[in-house]
PDB file of C-alpha atoms in Angstrom:
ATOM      1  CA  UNK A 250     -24.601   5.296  63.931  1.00  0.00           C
ATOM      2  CA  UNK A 251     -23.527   1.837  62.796  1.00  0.00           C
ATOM      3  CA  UNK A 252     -25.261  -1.144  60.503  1.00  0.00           C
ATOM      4  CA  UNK A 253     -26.662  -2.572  63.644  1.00  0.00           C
ATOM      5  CA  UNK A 254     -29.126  -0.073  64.191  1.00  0.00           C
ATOM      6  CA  UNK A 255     -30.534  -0.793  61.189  1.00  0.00           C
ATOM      7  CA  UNK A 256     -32.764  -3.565  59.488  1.00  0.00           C
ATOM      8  CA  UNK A 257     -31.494  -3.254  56.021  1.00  0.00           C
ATOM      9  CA  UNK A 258     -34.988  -4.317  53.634  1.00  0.00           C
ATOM     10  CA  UNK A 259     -35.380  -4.198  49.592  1.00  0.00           C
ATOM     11  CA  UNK A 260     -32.734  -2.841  47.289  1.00  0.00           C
ATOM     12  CA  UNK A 261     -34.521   0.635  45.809  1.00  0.00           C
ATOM     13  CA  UNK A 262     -32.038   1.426  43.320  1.00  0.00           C
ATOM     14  CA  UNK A 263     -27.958   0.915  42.068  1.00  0.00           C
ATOM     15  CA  UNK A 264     -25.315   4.094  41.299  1.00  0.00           C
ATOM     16  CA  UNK A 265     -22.109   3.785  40.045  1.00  0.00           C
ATOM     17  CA  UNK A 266     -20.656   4.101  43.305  1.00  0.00           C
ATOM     18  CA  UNK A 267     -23.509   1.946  45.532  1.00  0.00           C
ATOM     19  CA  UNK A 268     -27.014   0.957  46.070  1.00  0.00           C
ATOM     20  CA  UNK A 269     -29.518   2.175  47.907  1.00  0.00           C
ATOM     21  CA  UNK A 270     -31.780   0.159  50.425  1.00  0.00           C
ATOM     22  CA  UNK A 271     -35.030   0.750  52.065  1.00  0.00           C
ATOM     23  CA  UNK A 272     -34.223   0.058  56.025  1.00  0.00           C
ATOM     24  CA  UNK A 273     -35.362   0.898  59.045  1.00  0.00           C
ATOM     25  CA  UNK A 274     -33.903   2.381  62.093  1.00  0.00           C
ATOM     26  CA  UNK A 275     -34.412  -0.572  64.568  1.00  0.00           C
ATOM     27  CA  UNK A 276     -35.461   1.828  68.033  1.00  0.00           C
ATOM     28  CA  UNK A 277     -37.841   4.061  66.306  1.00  0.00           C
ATOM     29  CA  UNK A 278     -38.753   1.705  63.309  1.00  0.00           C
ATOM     30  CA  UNK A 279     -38.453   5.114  61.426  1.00  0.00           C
ATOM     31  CA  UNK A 280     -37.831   4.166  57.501  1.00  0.00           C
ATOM     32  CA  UNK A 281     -35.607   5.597  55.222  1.00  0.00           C
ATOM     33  CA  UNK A 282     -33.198   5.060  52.213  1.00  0.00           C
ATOM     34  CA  UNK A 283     -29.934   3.934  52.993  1.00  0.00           C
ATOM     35  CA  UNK A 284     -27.474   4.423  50.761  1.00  0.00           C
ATOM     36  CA  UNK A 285     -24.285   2.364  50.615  1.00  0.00           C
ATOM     37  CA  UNK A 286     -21.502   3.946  48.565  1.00  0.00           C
ATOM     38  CA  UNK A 287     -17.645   1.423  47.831  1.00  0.00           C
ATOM     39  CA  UNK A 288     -15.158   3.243  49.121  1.00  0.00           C
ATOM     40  CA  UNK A 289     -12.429   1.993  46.927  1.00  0.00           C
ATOM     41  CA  UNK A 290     -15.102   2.723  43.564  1.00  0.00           C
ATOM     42  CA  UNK A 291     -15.114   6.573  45.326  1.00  0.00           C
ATOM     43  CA  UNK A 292     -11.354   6.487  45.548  1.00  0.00           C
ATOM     44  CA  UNK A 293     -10.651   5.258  41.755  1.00  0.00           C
ATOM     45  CA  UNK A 294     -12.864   7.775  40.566  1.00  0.00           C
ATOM     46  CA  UNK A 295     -10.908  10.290  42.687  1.00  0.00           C
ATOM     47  CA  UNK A 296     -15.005  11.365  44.226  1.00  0.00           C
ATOM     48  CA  UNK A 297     -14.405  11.370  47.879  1.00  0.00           C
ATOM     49  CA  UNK A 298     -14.069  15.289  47.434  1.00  0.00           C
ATOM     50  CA  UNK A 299     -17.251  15.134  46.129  1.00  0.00           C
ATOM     51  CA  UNK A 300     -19.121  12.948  48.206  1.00  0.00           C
ATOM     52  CA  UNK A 301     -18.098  15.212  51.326  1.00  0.00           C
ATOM     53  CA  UNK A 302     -19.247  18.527  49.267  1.00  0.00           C
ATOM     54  CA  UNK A 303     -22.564  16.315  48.992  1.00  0.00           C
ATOM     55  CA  UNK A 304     -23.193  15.271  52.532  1.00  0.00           C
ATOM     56  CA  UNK A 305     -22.067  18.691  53.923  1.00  0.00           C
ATOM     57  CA  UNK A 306     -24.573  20.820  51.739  1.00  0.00           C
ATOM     58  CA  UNK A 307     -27.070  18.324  51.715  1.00  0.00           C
ATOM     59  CA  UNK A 308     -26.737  17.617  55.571  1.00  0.00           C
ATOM     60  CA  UNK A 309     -27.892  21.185  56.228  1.00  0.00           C
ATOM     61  CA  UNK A 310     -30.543  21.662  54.136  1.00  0.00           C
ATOM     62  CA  UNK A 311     -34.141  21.719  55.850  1.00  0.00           C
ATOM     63  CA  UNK A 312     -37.364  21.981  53.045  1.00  0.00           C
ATOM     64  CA  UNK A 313     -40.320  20.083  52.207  1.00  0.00           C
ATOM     65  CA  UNK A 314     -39.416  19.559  48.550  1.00  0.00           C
ATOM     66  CA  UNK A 315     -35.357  18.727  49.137  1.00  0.00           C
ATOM     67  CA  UNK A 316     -35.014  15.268  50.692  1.00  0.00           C
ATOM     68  CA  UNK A 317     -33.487  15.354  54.128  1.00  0.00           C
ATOM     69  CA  UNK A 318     -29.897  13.766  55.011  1.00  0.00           C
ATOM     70  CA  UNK A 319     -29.955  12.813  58.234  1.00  0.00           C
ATOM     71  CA  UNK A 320     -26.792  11.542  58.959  1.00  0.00           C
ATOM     72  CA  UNK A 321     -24.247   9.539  58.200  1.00  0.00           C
ATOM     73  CA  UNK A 322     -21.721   6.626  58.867  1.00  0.00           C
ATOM     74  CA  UNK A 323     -18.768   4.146  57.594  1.00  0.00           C
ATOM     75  CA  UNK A 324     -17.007   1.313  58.200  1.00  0.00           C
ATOM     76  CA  UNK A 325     -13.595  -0.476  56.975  1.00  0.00           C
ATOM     77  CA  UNK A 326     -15.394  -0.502  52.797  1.00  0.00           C
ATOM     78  CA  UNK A 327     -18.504   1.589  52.994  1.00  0.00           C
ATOM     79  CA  UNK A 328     -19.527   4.843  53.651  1.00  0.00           C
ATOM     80  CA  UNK A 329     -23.649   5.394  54.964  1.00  0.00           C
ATOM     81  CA  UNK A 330     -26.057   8.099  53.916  1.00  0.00           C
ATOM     82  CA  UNK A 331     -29.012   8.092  56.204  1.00  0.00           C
ATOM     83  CA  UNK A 332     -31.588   9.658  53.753  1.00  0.00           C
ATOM     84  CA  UNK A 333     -34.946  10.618  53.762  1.00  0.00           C
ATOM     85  CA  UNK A 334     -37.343   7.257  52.167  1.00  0.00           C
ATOM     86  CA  UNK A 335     -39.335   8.760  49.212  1.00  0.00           C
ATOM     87  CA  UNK A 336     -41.710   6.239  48.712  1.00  0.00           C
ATOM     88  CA  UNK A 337     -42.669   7.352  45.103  1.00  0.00           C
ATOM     89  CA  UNK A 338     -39.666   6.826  43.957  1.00  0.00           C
ATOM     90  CA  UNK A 339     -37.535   8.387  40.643  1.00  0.00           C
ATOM     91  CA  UNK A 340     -39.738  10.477  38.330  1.00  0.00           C
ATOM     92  CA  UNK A 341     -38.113  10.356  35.363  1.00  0.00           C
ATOM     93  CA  UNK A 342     -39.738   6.454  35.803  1.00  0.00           C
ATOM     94  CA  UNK A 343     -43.153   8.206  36.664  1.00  0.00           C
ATOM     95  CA  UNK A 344     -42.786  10.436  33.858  1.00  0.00           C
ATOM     96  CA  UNK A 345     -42.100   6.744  31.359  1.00  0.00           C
ATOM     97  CA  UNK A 346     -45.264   5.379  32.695  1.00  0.00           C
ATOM     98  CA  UNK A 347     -48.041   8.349  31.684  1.00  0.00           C
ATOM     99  CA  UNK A 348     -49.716   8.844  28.874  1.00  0.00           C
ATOM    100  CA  UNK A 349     -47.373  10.140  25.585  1.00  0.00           C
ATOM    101  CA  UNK A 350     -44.739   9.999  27.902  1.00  0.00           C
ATOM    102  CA  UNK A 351     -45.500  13.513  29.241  1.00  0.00           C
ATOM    103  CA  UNK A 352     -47.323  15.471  32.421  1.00  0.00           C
ATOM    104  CA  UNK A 353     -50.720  16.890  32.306  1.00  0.00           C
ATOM    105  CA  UNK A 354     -50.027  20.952  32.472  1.00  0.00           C
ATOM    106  CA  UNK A 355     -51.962  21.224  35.546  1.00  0.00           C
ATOM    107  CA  UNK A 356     -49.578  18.316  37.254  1.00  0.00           C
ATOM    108  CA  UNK A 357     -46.866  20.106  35.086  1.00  0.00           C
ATOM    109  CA  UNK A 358     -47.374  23.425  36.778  1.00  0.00           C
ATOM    110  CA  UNK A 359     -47.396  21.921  40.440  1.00  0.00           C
ATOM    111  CA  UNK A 360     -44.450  20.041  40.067  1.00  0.00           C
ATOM    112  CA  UNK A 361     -42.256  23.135  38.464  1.00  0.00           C
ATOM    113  CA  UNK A 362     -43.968  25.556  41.416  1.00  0.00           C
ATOM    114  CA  UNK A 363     -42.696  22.827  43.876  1.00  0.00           C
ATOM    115  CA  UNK A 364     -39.440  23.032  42.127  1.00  0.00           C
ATOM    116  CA  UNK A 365     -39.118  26.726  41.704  1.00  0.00           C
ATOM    117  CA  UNK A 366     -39.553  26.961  45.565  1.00  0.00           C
ATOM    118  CA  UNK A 367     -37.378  24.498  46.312  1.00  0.00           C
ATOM    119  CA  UNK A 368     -34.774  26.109  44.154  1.00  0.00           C
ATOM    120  CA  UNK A 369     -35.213  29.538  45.730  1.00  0.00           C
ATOM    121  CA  UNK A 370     -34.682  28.110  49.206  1.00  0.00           C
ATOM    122  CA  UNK A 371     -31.310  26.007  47.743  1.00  0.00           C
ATOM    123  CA  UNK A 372     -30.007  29.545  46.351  1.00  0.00           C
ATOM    124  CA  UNK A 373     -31.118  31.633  49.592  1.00  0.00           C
ATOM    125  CA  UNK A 374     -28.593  29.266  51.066  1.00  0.00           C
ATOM    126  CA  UNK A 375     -26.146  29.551  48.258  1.00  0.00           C
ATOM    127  CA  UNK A 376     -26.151  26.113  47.993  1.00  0.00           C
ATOM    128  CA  UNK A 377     -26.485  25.063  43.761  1.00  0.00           C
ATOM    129  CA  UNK A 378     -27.674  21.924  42.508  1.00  0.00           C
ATOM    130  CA  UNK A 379     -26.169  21.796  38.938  1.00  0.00           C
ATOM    131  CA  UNK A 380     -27.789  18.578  38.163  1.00  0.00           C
ATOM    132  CA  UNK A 381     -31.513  19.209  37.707  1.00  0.00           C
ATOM    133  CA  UNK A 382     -33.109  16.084  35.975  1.00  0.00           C
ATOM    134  CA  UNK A 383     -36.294  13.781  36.289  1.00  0.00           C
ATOM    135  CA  UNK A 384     -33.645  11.085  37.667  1.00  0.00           C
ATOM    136  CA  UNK A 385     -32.550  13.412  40.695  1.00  0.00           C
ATOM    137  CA  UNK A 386     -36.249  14.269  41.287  1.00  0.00           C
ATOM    138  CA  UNK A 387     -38.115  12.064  43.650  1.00  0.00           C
ATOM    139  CA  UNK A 388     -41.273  11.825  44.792  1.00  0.00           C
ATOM    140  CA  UNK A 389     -42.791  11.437  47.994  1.00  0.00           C
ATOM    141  CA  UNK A 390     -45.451   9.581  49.868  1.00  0.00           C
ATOM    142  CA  UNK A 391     -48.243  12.363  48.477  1.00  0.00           C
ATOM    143  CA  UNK A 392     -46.505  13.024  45.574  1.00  0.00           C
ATOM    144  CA  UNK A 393     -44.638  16.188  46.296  1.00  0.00           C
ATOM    145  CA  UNK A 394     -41.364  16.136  44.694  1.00  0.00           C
ATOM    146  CA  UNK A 395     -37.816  15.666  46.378  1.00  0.00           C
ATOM    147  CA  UNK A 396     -34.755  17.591  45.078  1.00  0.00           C
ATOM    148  CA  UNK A 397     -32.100  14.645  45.678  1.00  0.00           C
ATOM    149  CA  UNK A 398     -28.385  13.798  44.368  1.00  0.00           C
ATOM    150  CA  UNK A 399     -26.359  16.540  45.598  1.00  0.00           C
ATOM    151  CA  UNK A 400     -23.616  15.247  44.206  1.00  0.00           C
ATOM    152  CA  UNK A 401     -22.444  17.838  41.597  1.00  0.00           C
ATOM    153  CA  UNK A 402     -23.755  21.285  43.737  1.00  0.00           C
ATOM    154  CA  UNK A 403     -21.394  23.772  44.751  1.00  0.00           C
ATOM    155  CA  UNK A 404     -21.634  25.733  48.000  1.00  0.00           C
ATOM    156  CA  UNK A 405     -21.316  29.934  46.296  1.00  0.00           C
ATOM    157  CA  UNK A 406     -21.112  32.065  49.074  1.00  0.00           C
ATOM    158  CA  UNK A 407     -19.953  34.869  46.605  1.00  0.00           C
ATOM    159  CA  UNK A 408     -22.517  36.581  45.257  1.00  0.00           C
ATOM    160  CA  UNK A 409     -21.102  36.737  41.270  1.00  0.00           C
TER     161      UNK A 409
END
């Protein structure tokens, strides 16, 4: 993969490290998030370690409520993630915009069921997340939430 096989479109968030852009893949016109991480801001927080850990547990995960890394790429600066698009975006910012600043129980309940499975399937691959928050939750096109930010999890193949 490279930058030219993408049409980069509207910024969808910032990190420390990067932003993240809608874009699409320019043969299939398939969308998804690309996110663009500084190589030197990785290096002066001493995070490439991390970001590898990330993209190779992350990379291998397949379920509906964990959003899919397809790939990814660098140049000279930057380092690529090919991510899945969720077009709901964050829901901690869902979560600011109900009423009281809270979930119905009912959408309560199918978001932590959602979760729950999601989390068995991350465990049955020994893969955990350690940073489970509304701002590493995203949501997708119908809603269903997205287990995203891999950043912190830990690959435990022991079984302590």
């Amino acid at each position: 993969w490279s930058l030219d096989n993408f049409e980069i479109g509207r910024p969808l968030g910032k990190g420390k490290f990067g932003n993240v852009y809608l874009a699409r893949e320019i043969k299939s016109k398939f969308i998804i998030a690309l996110k663009v991480l500084f190589k030197s801001q990785l290096q002066k927080c001493h995070m490439e370690h991390q970001l590898r850990r990330e993209i190779e547990i992350q990379s291998h995960l397949r379920h509906p409520n964990v959003l899919r890394m397809y790939g990814y790429f660098y140049d000279e600066t930057r380092i690529y993630l090919i991510l899945e698009f969720a077009a709901n975006g964050e829901m901690y910012k869902f979560l600011k915009r109900q009423p009281h600043g809270r979930f119905s129980e009912p959408q309560t309940a199918n978001y932590m069921a959602q979760l729950a499975d999601a989390l068995m399937y991350c465990h049955a691959q020994k893969v955990i997340h350690r940073d489970i928050k509304p701002e590493n939750l995203l949501l997708g096109i119908h809603g269903e939430i997205k287990i995203a930010d891999f950043g912190w999890s830990v690959h435990a193949p022991s079984s302590r």
